[in-house]
Amino acid sequence: MSTALLTDLYELTMLDGALRSGVAGHRAAFEVFARQLPPGRRYGVVAGTTRLVPLIEEFRFGAGEIDYLRQLGVLSEATLEWLRGFLFSGDVSGFAEGELYFPETPVLTVEAPFGEALLLETLVLSVLNHDSAVASAGARMVAAARGRPLIEMGGRRTHEEAAVAAARAAWVVGFAATSNLEAGRRYAIPTAGTAAHAFILAYPSERAAFEAQIGALGPDTTLLVDTFDVDQGVRDAVDVARRCGAPGPGAVRIDSGDLRAESSRVRALLDGLAAEATRIVVSGDLDEYAIEALAGAPVDAYGVGTSVATGSGFPTAGFVYKLVAVADASGTVHGVAKRSIGKETRGGRKWVTRVLSADGYAVEDRVSTVSYAVEERVSTVSYAVEERVSTVHGAVGDRMRTLAVPLMIAGAPAGDGWDLDAARRHHAAARQELPAEGLDLRPGPPAVATTVGEG
């Protein structure tokens, strides 16, 4: 399916004017960056960069798209004909999926004729803003969980396709599984899920519901024990599992009440029933703060829904897509910048290098603005796709590493793509570079300073 109409009308009206003037063919560079992190957060996580690539490939105007645009009566026939033959031919580079980002650092760069790069703004921002918001929130939850697994289960709290993308982003930052089957099928993410309160209420008794669930799924299943009385639910769960030859169910889930107190009481009850191997899963409007508050509780896993799927209060990463360089009629590239109050930009195409301390912690992101000839577009980013994840350290030197990787070159994907397991490993390694205070959930400044200069 074409992605060409997943955009705003003004992209096309600007294109119409640029084609008439000839500016559409001038080489240009656009950068994606966030002016600031959400208030109090110390880092963000980039997600969606490799999900974006096939969507750019599918940005084509077929007969149906052209007919619709013609009916609007806004664009010239010459522009419609140009769109009919449109195929993105430019270069895209950006932070590796799962990379950490900080304010003012360009996480994606599009270099192409102005008209081509202009058209991608809305698509690029919709993907990166959503996926990075989920990943940024999810990474904080993973850190708060301190090694305990998290299950993403936010599909009922967002758009059906956004739910799939959210599950993908959560997996990149370390979630153990998702409840979303389409995400499982599309991205090979482990899936998890057993029963809701409706299942319990459909039976004449809680015990009968447990018998039916264990009969279908076996005693290692997770039984929801808080529909009526938690203590009685636990006793029934253990008894039903034992009648099937197990010492207890695989796990019990608590979805309400004071989860810290409830989990402690349930753990004591399970141990008293000699069901020490039965795990405790908790859910119910959890966010990173609730998870951190449960750090000392006997909880084995968390189910997280609304907060992760909606960015835990910040459903967009706040990325913008800005023109930073464009060629004049002679082909010479010039940096360009906005001077709008509160929305200033820095002109010139940029590169980002992360500086590491002697013990491997990130201390600075250096953003360098470099003058370059049009023909040098992506040649500075020449390393092979398969080398992207080799190590997080030492890409430039013992104490530095470059952050951008090639995503598209001359309109084609750079290599065979980057699978999610590689993104997941990269994120885990990148997060280890954060200084200890960077993982603190309390409000604070960005964990890594950003400096901008020539070089």
Short mmCIF file of C-alpha atoms in Angstrom, two decimals:
data_model
loop_
_atom_site.label_atom_id
_atom_site.label_comp_id
_atom_site.label_asym_id
_atom_site.label_seq_id
_atom_site.Cartn_x
_atom_site.Cartn_y
_atom_site.Cartn_z
CA MET A 1 0.00 0.00 0.00
CA SER A 2 1.26 3.46 -0.88
CA THR A 3 2.29 5.69 2.02
CA ALA A 4 2.23 8.84 -0.13
CA LEU A 5 -0.94 10.30 1.35
CA LEU A 6 0.21 9.80 4.93
CA THR A 7 1.27 13.41 4.75
CA ASP A 8 0.00 16.98 5.04
CA LEU A 9 -1.37 19.01 2.14
CA TYR A 10 1.15 21.78 2.59
CA GLU A 11 3.99 19.44 1.64
CA LEU A 12 2.42 19.21 -1.82
CA THR A 13 1.50 22.88 -2.16
CA MET A 14 5.12 23.79 -1.29
CA LEU A 15 6.29 21.26 -3.85
CA ASP A 16 4.07 22.86 -6.47
CA GLY A 17 5.70 26.23 -5.89
CA ALA A 18 9.21 24.74 -5.76
CA LEU A 19 8.70 22.95 -9.07
CA ARG A 20 7.52 26.14 -10.73
CA SER A 21 10.58 28.05 -9.51
CA GLY A 22 13.13 25.27 -10.07
CA VAL A 23 14.13 25.09 -6.40
CA ALA A 24 12.68 21.55 -6.16
CA GLY A 25 15.76 20.20 -7.92
CA HIS A 26 18.32 21.89 -5.69
CA ARG A 27 20.29 19.57 -3.44
CA ALA A 28 19.22 19.96 0.21
CA ALA A 29 19.69 18.52 3.67
CA PHE A 30 16.98 18.20 6.33
CA GLU A 31 17.66 17.15 9.92
CA VAL A 32 15.42 15.66 12.61
CA PHE A 33 16.11 16.73 16.18
CA ALA A 34 14.39 17.56 19.48
CA ARG A 35 14.90 20.99 21.00
CA GLN A 36 14.52 19.51 24.47
CA LEU A 37 13.65 16.30 26.27
CA PRO A 38 10.33 15.98 28.11
CA PRO A 39 10.56 17.94 31.38
CA GLY A 40 12.82 16.25 33.90
CA ARG A 41 13.89 13.35 31.70
CA ARG A 42 17.58 12.68 31.35
CA TYR A 43 17.74 10.87 28.01
CA GLY A 44 15.63 9.76 25.09
CA VAL A 45 15.76 6.65 22.91
CA VAL A 46 15.52 6.66 19.13
CA ALA A 47 13.20 4.03 17.66
CA GLY A 48 11.54 3.59 14.30
CA THR A 49 14.51 4.46 12.07
CA THR A 50 14.62 1.12 10.29
CA ARG A 51 10.81 0.81 10.33
CA LEU A 52 10.81 4.06 8.40
CA VAL A 53 12.93 2.84 5.48
CA PRO A 54 10.33 0.57 3.79
CA LEU A 55 7.69 3.27 4.32
CA ILE A 56 9.85 5.68 2.33
CA GLU A 57 10.23 3.06 -0.39
CA GLU A 58 6.43 2.80 -0.52
CA PHE A 59 6.01 6.57 -0.84
CA ARG A 60 4.71 6.37 -4.42
CA PHE A 61 1.84 8.11 -6.17
CA GLY A 62 -0.26 5.60 -8.08
CA ALA A 63 -3.38 6.22 -10.11
CA GLY A 64 -5.62 6.31 -7.04
CA GLU A 65 -3.47 8.86 -5.25
CA ILE A 66 -3.17 11.05 -8.36
CA ASP A 67 -6.93 10.93 -9.00
CA TYR A 68 -7.63 12.02 -5.42
CA LEU A 69 -5.16 14.91 -5.61
CA ARG A 70 -6.61 16.02 -8.93
CA GLN A 71 -10.08 16.13 -7.39
CA LEU A 72 -8.80 18.53 -4.72
CA GLY A 73 -8.13 21.05 -7.47
CA VAL A 74 -5.09 22.52 -5.71
CA LEU A 75 -2.09 21.19 -7.63
CA SER A 76 -1.07 21.90 -11.19
CA GLU A 77 -1.10 19.15 -13.81
CA ALA A 78 2.66 19.52 -14.11
CA THR A 79 3.04 18.75 -10.39
CA LEU A 80 0.66 15.80 -10.63
CA GLU A 81 2.73 14.42 -13.49
CA TRP A 82 5.93 14.87 -11.45
CA LEU A 83 4.33 13.02 -8.55
CA ARG A 84 3.26 10.20 -10.85
CA GLY A 85 6.91 9.42 -11.49
CA PHE A 86 8.14 10.14 -7.97
CA LEU A 87 10.66 7.72 -6.46
CA PHE A 88 12.84 8.89 -3.61
CA SER A 89 16.45 9.00 -4.83
CA GLY A 90 18.23 10.52 -1.87
CA ASP A 91 20.31 9.44 1.10
CA VAL A 92 19.11 8.92 4.67
CA SER A 93 21.39 8.44 7.65
CA GLY A 94 20.51 8.43 11.30
CA PHE A 95 21.09 7.15 14.78
CA ALA A 96 21.07 3.39 15.04
CA GLU A 97 17.78 2.00 16.31
CA GLY A 98 17.88 1.94 20.10
CA GLU A 99 20.48 4.69 20.39
CA LEU A 100 20.20 7.30 23.14
CA TYR A 101 19.68 10.92 22.13
CA PHE A 102 19.86 14.31 23.82
CA PRO A 103 18.62 17.81 22.95
CA GLU A 104 19.78 19.46 19.70
CA THR A 105 21.40 16.31 18.31
CA PRO A 106 20.24 15.43 14.76
CA VAL A 107 18.96 11.85 14.95
CA LEU A 108 18.12 11.59 11.24
CA THR A 109 19.41 13.39 8.14
CA VAL A 110 17.75 13.35 4.72
CA GLU A 111 19.87 14.52 1.76
CA ALA A 112 18.08 14.74 -1.56
CA PRO A 113 16.73 17.23 -4.08
CA PHE A 114 14.68 19.75 -2.09
CA GLY A 115 11.35 18.62 -3.55
CA GLU A 116 11.96 14.97 -2.66
CA ALA A 117 13.17 15.61 0.88
CA LEU A 118 10.33 18.08 1.48
CA LEU A 119 7.69 15.41 0.86
CA LEU A 120 8.98 13.10 3.59
CA GLU A 121 8.55 15.46 6.56
CA THR A 122 5.22 14.25 7.90
CA LEU A 123 5.94 10.55 7.40
CA VAL A 124 9.36 10.80 9.04
CA LEU A 125 8.06 12.72 12.04
CA SER A 126 4.99 10.54 12.60
CA VAL A 127 7.13 7.39 12.76
CA LEU A 128 10.02 8.74 14.82
CA ASN A 129 7.93 10.81 17.23
CA HIS A 130 5.66 7.90 18.12
CA ASP A 131 8.20 5.10 18.27
CA SER A 132 10.80 7.15 20.13
CA ALA A 133 8.23 8.32 22.70
CA VAL A 134 7.35 4.70 23.46
CA ALA A 135 10.99 3.60 23.51
CA SER A 136 12.01 6.48 25.79
CA ALA A 137 9.29 5.63 28.31
CA GLY A 138 9.90 1.89 28.00
CA ALA A 139 13.62 2.23 28.64
CA ARG A 140 12.90 3.99 31.93
CA MET A 141 10.56 1.16 32.92
CA VAL A 142 13.19 -1.46 32.06
CA ALA A 143 15.73 0.39 34.20
CA ALA A 144 13.24 0.63 37.08
CA ALA A 145 12.44 -3.10 36.83
CA ARG A 146 16.09 -3.98 37.61
CA GLY A 147 16.22 -7.13 35.57
CA ARG A 148 12.69 -8.35 36.17
CA PRO A 149 10.80 -8.99 32.91
CA LEU A 150 8.14 -6.66 31.58
CA ILE A 151 5.26 -7.59 29.29
CA GLU A 152 3.94 -4.91 26.92
CA MET A 153 0.13 -4.99 26.89
CA GLY A 154 -0.99 -1.55 25.74
CA GLY A 155 -2.82 -2.47 22.54
CA ARG A 156 -6.23 -1.52 23.92
CA ARG A 157 -5.07 1.98 24.75
CA THR A 158 -4.02 3.24 21.33
CA HIS A 159 -4.69 2.97 17.58
CA GLU A 160 -4.50 -0.58 16.28
CA GLU A 161 -1.42 0.04 14.11
CA ALA A 162 0.19 2.26 16.72
CA ALA A 163 -0.15 -0.69 19.10
CA VAL A 164 2.01 -2.83 16.81
CA ALA A 165 4.65 -0.12 16.52
CA ALA A 166 4.56 0.40 20.30
CA ALA A 167 5.17 -3.29 20.95
CA ARG A 168 8.11 -3.16 18.54
CA ALA A 169 9.63 -0.11 20.27
CA ALA A 170 9.15 -1.68 23.71
CA TRP A 171 10.95 -4.82 22.56
CA VAL A 172 13.91 -2.76 21.31
CA VAL A 173 14.44 -1.25 24.78
CA GLY A 174 14.25 -4.55 26.65
CA PHE A 175 10.65 -5.64 27.25
CA ALA A 176 10.43 -9.43 27.39
CA ALA A 177 7.18 -9.98 25.48
CA THR A 178 4.03 -8.39 24.10
CA SER A 179 0.37 -9.31 24.26
CA ASN A 180 -0.10 -8.12 20.65
CA LEU A 181 -0.26 -11.00 18.20
CA GLU A 182 0.29 -8.89 15.08
CA ALA A 183 3.49 -7.53 16.61
CA GLY A 184 4.48 -11.10 17.37
CA ARG A 185 3.84 -12.19 13.80
CA ARG A 186 5.32 -9.16 12.06
CA TYR A 187 8.44 -8.75 14.19
CA ALA A 188 8.94 -12.17 15.82
CA ILE A 189 8.49 -10.71 19.31
CA PRO A 190 7.60 -13.27 22.02
CA THR A 191 3.92 -13.10 22.96
CA ALA A 192 2.27 -13.67 26.33
CA GLY A 193 -1.22 -13.67 27.77
CA THR A 194 -3.67 -15.90 29.60
CA ALA A 195 -7.00 -14.62 30.95
CA ALA A 196 -8.93 -11.51 32.01
CA HIS A 197 -11.52 -10.96 34.72
CA ALA A 198 -14.28 -11.59 32.15
CA PHE A 199 -13.09 -15.19 31.89
CA ILE A 200 -13.41 -15.65 35.64
CA LEU A 201 -16.84 -14.01 35.77
CA ALA A 202 -18.19 -16.22 32.98
CA TYR A 203 -18.00 -19.31 35.23
CA PRO A 204 -20.18 -20.21 38.23
CA SER A 205 -17.12 -19.92 40.49
CA GLU A 206 -13.54 -18.72 40.39
CA ARG A 207 -12.42 -22.28 40.99
CA ALA A 208 -14.34 -23.51 37.96
CA ALA A 209 -12.64 -20.85 35.84
CA PHE A 210 -9.21 -21.94 37.09
CA GLU A 211 -10.04 -25.56 36.26
CA ALA A 212 -11.03 -24.58 32.74
CA GLN A 213 -7.88 -22.47 32.22
CA ILE A 214 -5.51 -25.12 33.54
CA GLY A 215 -7.36 -27.75 31.55
CA ALA A 216 -6.69 -25.77 28.38
CA LEU A 217 -3.23 -24.34 29.06
CA GLY A 218 -1.73 -26.65 31.68
CA PRO A 219 -0.71 -25.90 35.27
CA ASP A 220 2.20 -23.64 34.26
CA THR A 221 -0.29 -20.94 33.24
CA THR A 222 -0.79 -17.63 35.07
CA LEU A 223 -4.01 -17.43 37.08
CA LEU A 224 -5.67 -14.08 37.82
CA VAL A 225 -6.47 -14.17 41.55
CA ASP A 226 -7.95 -10.77 42.40
CA THR A 227 -11.45 -10.97 40.90
CA PHE A 228 -13.04 -11.56 44.33
CA ASP A 229 -10.89 -12.30 47.38
CA VAL A 230 -7.16 -12.51 46.69
CA ASP A 231 -6.30 -14.94 49.50
CA GLN A 232 -9.04 -17.36 48.50
CA GLY A 233 -8.05 -16.99 44.87
CA VAL A 234 -4.48 -18.01 45.70
CA ARG A 235 -5.64 -21.02 47.69
CA ASP A 236 -7.95 -22.15 44.88
CA ALA A 237 -5.21 -21.62 42.30
CA VAL A 238 -2.76 -23.80 44.21
CA ASP A 239 -5.33 -26.50 44.92
CA VAL A 240 -6.51 -26.75 41.31
CA ALA A 241 -2.91 -26.94 40.05
CA ARG A 242 -2.13 -29.68 42.56
CA ARG A 243 -5.05 -31.73 41.40
CA CYS A 244 -3.31 -31.67 38.01
CA GLY A 245 -0.05 -32.95 39.51
CA ALA A 246 1.82 -29.63 39.88
CA PRO A 247 2.96 -28.06 43.19
CA GLY A 248 1.20 -24.85 42.17
CA PRO A 249 0.37 -22.74 39.11
CA GLY A 250 3.20 -21.26 37.10
CA ALA A 251 2.22 -17.80 38.28
CA VAL A 252 -0.55 -15.76 39.81
CA ARG A 253 -1.43 -12.26 38.65
CA ILE A 254 -2.59 -9.36 40.80
CA ASP A 255 -4.20 -6.48 38.93
CA SER A 256 -5.55 -4.22 41.68
CA GLY A 257 -5.06 -2.82 45.16
CA ASP A 258 -1.84 -1.88 46.92
CA LEU A 259 0.47 -4.04 44.81
CA ARG A 260 3.38 -3.84 47.23
CA ALA A 261 1.29 -5.02 50.18
CA GLU A 262 -0.67 -7.52 48.11
CA SER A 263 2.40 -9.12 46.56
CA SER A 264 4.06 -9.49 49.96
CA ARG A 265 0.99 -11.14 51.44
CA VAL A 266 0.55 -13.40 48.40
CA ARG A 267 4.22 -14.43 48.51
CA ALA A 268 3.88 -15.40 52.17
CA LEU A 269 0.69 -17.31 51.43
CA LEU A 270 2.21 -19.18 48.47
CA ASP A 271 5.27 -20.11 50.50
CA GLY A 272 3.07 -21.27 53.34
CA LEU A 273 1.23 -23.51 50.88
CA ALA A 274 4.58 -24.96 49.70
CA ALA A 275 4.15 -23.27 46.29
CA GLU A 276 7.49 -21.48 46.42
CA ALA A 277 8.02 -21.88 42.66
CA THR A 278 4.84 -20.02 41.77
CA ARG A 279 5.73 -16.58 40.43
CA ILE A 280 3.89 -13.32 41.07
CA VAL A 281 2.98 -11.05 38.16
CA VAL A 282 1.51 -7.61 38.80
CA SER A 283 -0.34 -5.24 36.47
CA GLY A 284 -2.75 -2.32 36.70
CA ASP A 285 -1.80 1.17 35.47
CA LEU A 286 1.90 0.66 36.07
CA ASP A 287 4.44 3.27 34.98
CA GLU A 288 8.15 3.63 35.69
CA TYR A 289 7.51 5.22 39.09
CA ALA A 290 5.14 2.47 40.21
CA ILE A 291 7.62 -0.14 39.03
CA GLU A 292 10.45 1.52 40.94
CA ALA A 293 8.28 1.64 44.07
CA LEU A 294 7.91 -2.15 43.80
CA ALA A 295 11.67 -2.76 43.66
CA GLY A 296 11.70 -4.29 47.14
CA ALA A 297 8.48 -6.25 46.72
CA PRO A 298 8.41 -9.99 45.88
CA VAL A 299 7.30 -9.36 42.29
CA ASP A 300 8.63 -11.54 39.48
CA ALA A 301 7.25 -9.75 36.41
CA TYR A 302 5.25 -6.69 35.39
CA GLY A 303 2.49 -6.19 32.84
CA VAL A 304 2.50 -2.64 31.48
CA GLY A 305 -0.21 -1.22 29.25
CA THR A 306 -1.33 2.39 28.99
CA SER A 307 1.87 4.05 30.16
CA VAL A 308 4.22 2.40 27.71
CA ALA A 309 1.88 2.67 24.70
CA THR A 310 1.35 6.39 25.33
CA GLY A 311 4.89 7.39 26.25
CA SER A 312 4.14 7.58 29.98
CA GLY A 313 2.65 11.04 29.74
CA PHE A 314 4.67 12.21 26.73
CA PRO A 315 3.13 10.62 23.60
CA THR A 316 5.52 12.41 21.23
CA ALA A 317 9.27 12.81 21.30
CA GLY A 318 8.98 16.39 20.11
CA PHE A 319 11.14 15.86 17.01
CA VAL A 320 11.10 18.49 14.27
CA TYR A 321 12.24 18.22 10.62
CA LYS A 322 14.18 21.28 9.52
CA LEU A 323 16.02 22.37 6.39
CA VAL A 324 19.66 23.05 7.32
CA ALA A 325 21.40 23.26 3.94
CA VAL A 326 20.40 23.88 0.32
CA ALA A 327 22.26 24.43 -2.94
CA ASP A 328 21.96 27.63 -4.91
CA ALA A 329 21.50 27.77 -8.68
CA SER A 330 25.22 27.10 -9.18
CA GLY A 331 25.09 23.93 -7.09
CA THR A 332 26.99 25.36 -4.11
CA VAL A 333 25.51 24.21 -0.79
CA HIS A 334 24.82 26.84 1.87
CA GLY A 335 23.72 26.38 5.45
CA VAL A 336 20.35 27.91 6.27
CA ALA A 337 18.73 28.57 9.65
CA LYS A 338 15.53 29.95 11.17
CA ARG A 339 15.68 32.99 13.39
CA SER A 340 12.12 32.64 14.73
CA ILE A 341 11.97 33.52 18.44
CA GLY A 342 12.00 30.32 20.48
CA LYS A 343 12.35 28.17 17.37
CA GLU A 344 15.82 29.02 16.15
CA THR A 345 17.76 26.37 14.22
CA ARG A 346 21.45 25.86 13.45
CA GLY A 347 22.40 25.89 9.80
CA GLY A 348 24.64 23.35 8.08
CA ARG A 349 24.64 19.57 7.82
CA LYS A 350 25.93 18.03 11.05
CA TRP A 351 27.65 14.95 12.40
CA VAL A 352 27.43 13.69 15.98
CA THR A 353 30.21 12.03 17.95
CA ARG A 354 29.75 10.68 21.48
CA VAL A 355 32.71 11.21 23.78
CA LEU A 356 33.34 8.57 26.44
CA SER A 357 35.28 8.78 29.67
CA ALA A 358 38.19 6.46 30.38
CA ASP A 359 35.81 4.06 32.15
CA GLY A 360 33.38 4.00 29.26
CA TYR A 361 30.69 6.46 30.35
CA ALA A 362 29.24 9.02 27.97
CA VAL A 363 30.23 12.56 28.90
CA GLU A 364 29.48 14.64 25.81
CA ASP A 365 27.78 14.60 22.41
CA ARG A 366 29.73 16.74 19.96
CA VAL A 367 27.70 18.13 17.08
CA SER A 368 29.98 19.31 14.28
CA THR A 369 28.85 21.45 11.38
CA VAL A 370 30.88 20.71 8.29
CA SER A 371 30.99 22.40 4.91
CA TYR A 372 30.83 19.83 2.15
CA ALA A 373 30.44 19.54 -1.60
CA VAL A 374 27.23 18.14 -3.01
CA GLU A 375 28.95 15.03 -4.33
CA GLU A 376 30.28 14.16 -0.85
CA ARG A 377 26.78 13.52 0.51
CA VAL A 378 27.11 10.30 2.52
CA SER A 379 30.66 9.30 1.64
CA THR A 380 31.80 10.22 5.15
CA VAL A 381 29.57 7.46 6.52
CA SER A 382 31.21 4.61 4.64
CA TYR A 383 31.34 1.70 7.06
CA ALA A 384 29.47 -1.49 6.25
CA VAL A 385 25.96 -2.13 7.53
CA GLU A 386 26.98 -5.39 9.17
CA GLU A 387 29.55 -3.55 11.30
CA ARG A 388 27.02 -1.27 12.95
CA VAL A 389 26.63 -3.24 16.16
CA SER A 390 30.12 -4.71 16.46
CA THR A 391 30.79 -2.78 19.67
CA VAL A 392 29.37 0.37 21.09
CA HIS A 393 32.87 1.64 21.91
CA GLY A 394 35.65 2.81 19.69
CA ALA A 395 34.00 3.56 16.35
CA VAL A 396 36.12 6.70 15.98
CA GLY A 397 38.75 6.10 18.64
CA ASP A 398 39.25 4.63 22.06
CA ARG A 399 37.17 7.37 23.69
CA MET A 400 34.72 8.33 20.93
CA ARG A 401 32.15 6.84 18.58
CA THR A 402 30.07 8.16 15.72
CA LEU A 403 26.31 7.85 16.13
CA ALA A 404 24.88 7.97 12.61
CA VAL A 405 24.62 4.95 10.33
CA PRO A 406 23.55 4.85 6.68
CA LEU A 407 19.90 3.88 6.26
CA MET A 408 19.33 4.63 2.57
CA ILE A 409 21.81 5.44 -0.20
CA ALA A 410 20.56 6.73 -3.55
CA GLY A 411 17.01 5.76 -2.61
CA ALA A 412 17.80 2.13 -1.75
CA PRO A 413 18.12 0.55 1.71
CA ALA A 414 21.72 0.47 2.94
CA GLY A 415 22.38 -3.28 3.10
CA ASP A 416 19.85 -5.85 4.24
CA GLY A 417 18.49 -3.78 7.09
CA TRP A 418 18.98 -4.11 10.81
CA ASP A 419 17.00 -6.71 12.70
CA LEU A 420 15.32 -5.99 16.02
CA ASP A 421 17.58 -8.26 18.02
CA ALA A 422 20.54 -6.19 16.85
CA ALA A 423 18.69 -3.00 17.81
CA ARG A 424 17.90 -4.50 21.20
CA ARG A 425 21.56 -5.37 21.79
CA HIS A 426 22.67 -1.94 20.65
CA HIS A 427 20.26 -0.23 23.04
CA ALA A 428 21.42 -2.34 25.98
CA ALA A 429 25.04 -1.47 25.25
CA ALA A 430 24.30 2.22 24.72
CA ARG A 431 22.35 2.45 27.97
CA GLN A 432 25.33 1.00 29.84
CA GLU A 433 27.25 4.10 28.82
CA LEU A 434 24.95 6.33 30.86
CA PRO A 435 26.46 7.59 34.12
CA ALA A 436 24.59 6.33 37.17
CA GLU A 437 22.64 9.55 37.60
CA GLY A 438 21.39 9.21 34.04
CA LEU A 439 19.14 6.32 35.07
CA ASP A 440 17.64 8.26 37.98
CA LEU A 441 13.89 8.73 37.52
CA ARG A 442 13.90 11.92 39.53
CA PRO A 443 13.77 15.11 37.42
CA GLY A 444 17.15 16.33 36.31
CA PRO A 445 19.12 17.76 33.39
CA PRO A 446 20.13 15.67 30.35
CA ALA A 447 22.63 13.01 31.40
CA VAL A 448 25.01 13.92 28.58
CA ALA A 449 25.88 17.47 27.55
CA THR A 450 25.62 18.55 23.90
CA THR A 451 28.16 20.92 22.39
CA VAL A 452 27.96 22.38 18.89
CA GLY A 453 30.92 23.65 16.89
CA GLU A 454 32.75 23.65 13.60
CA GLY A 455 35.00 20.73 12.74
#
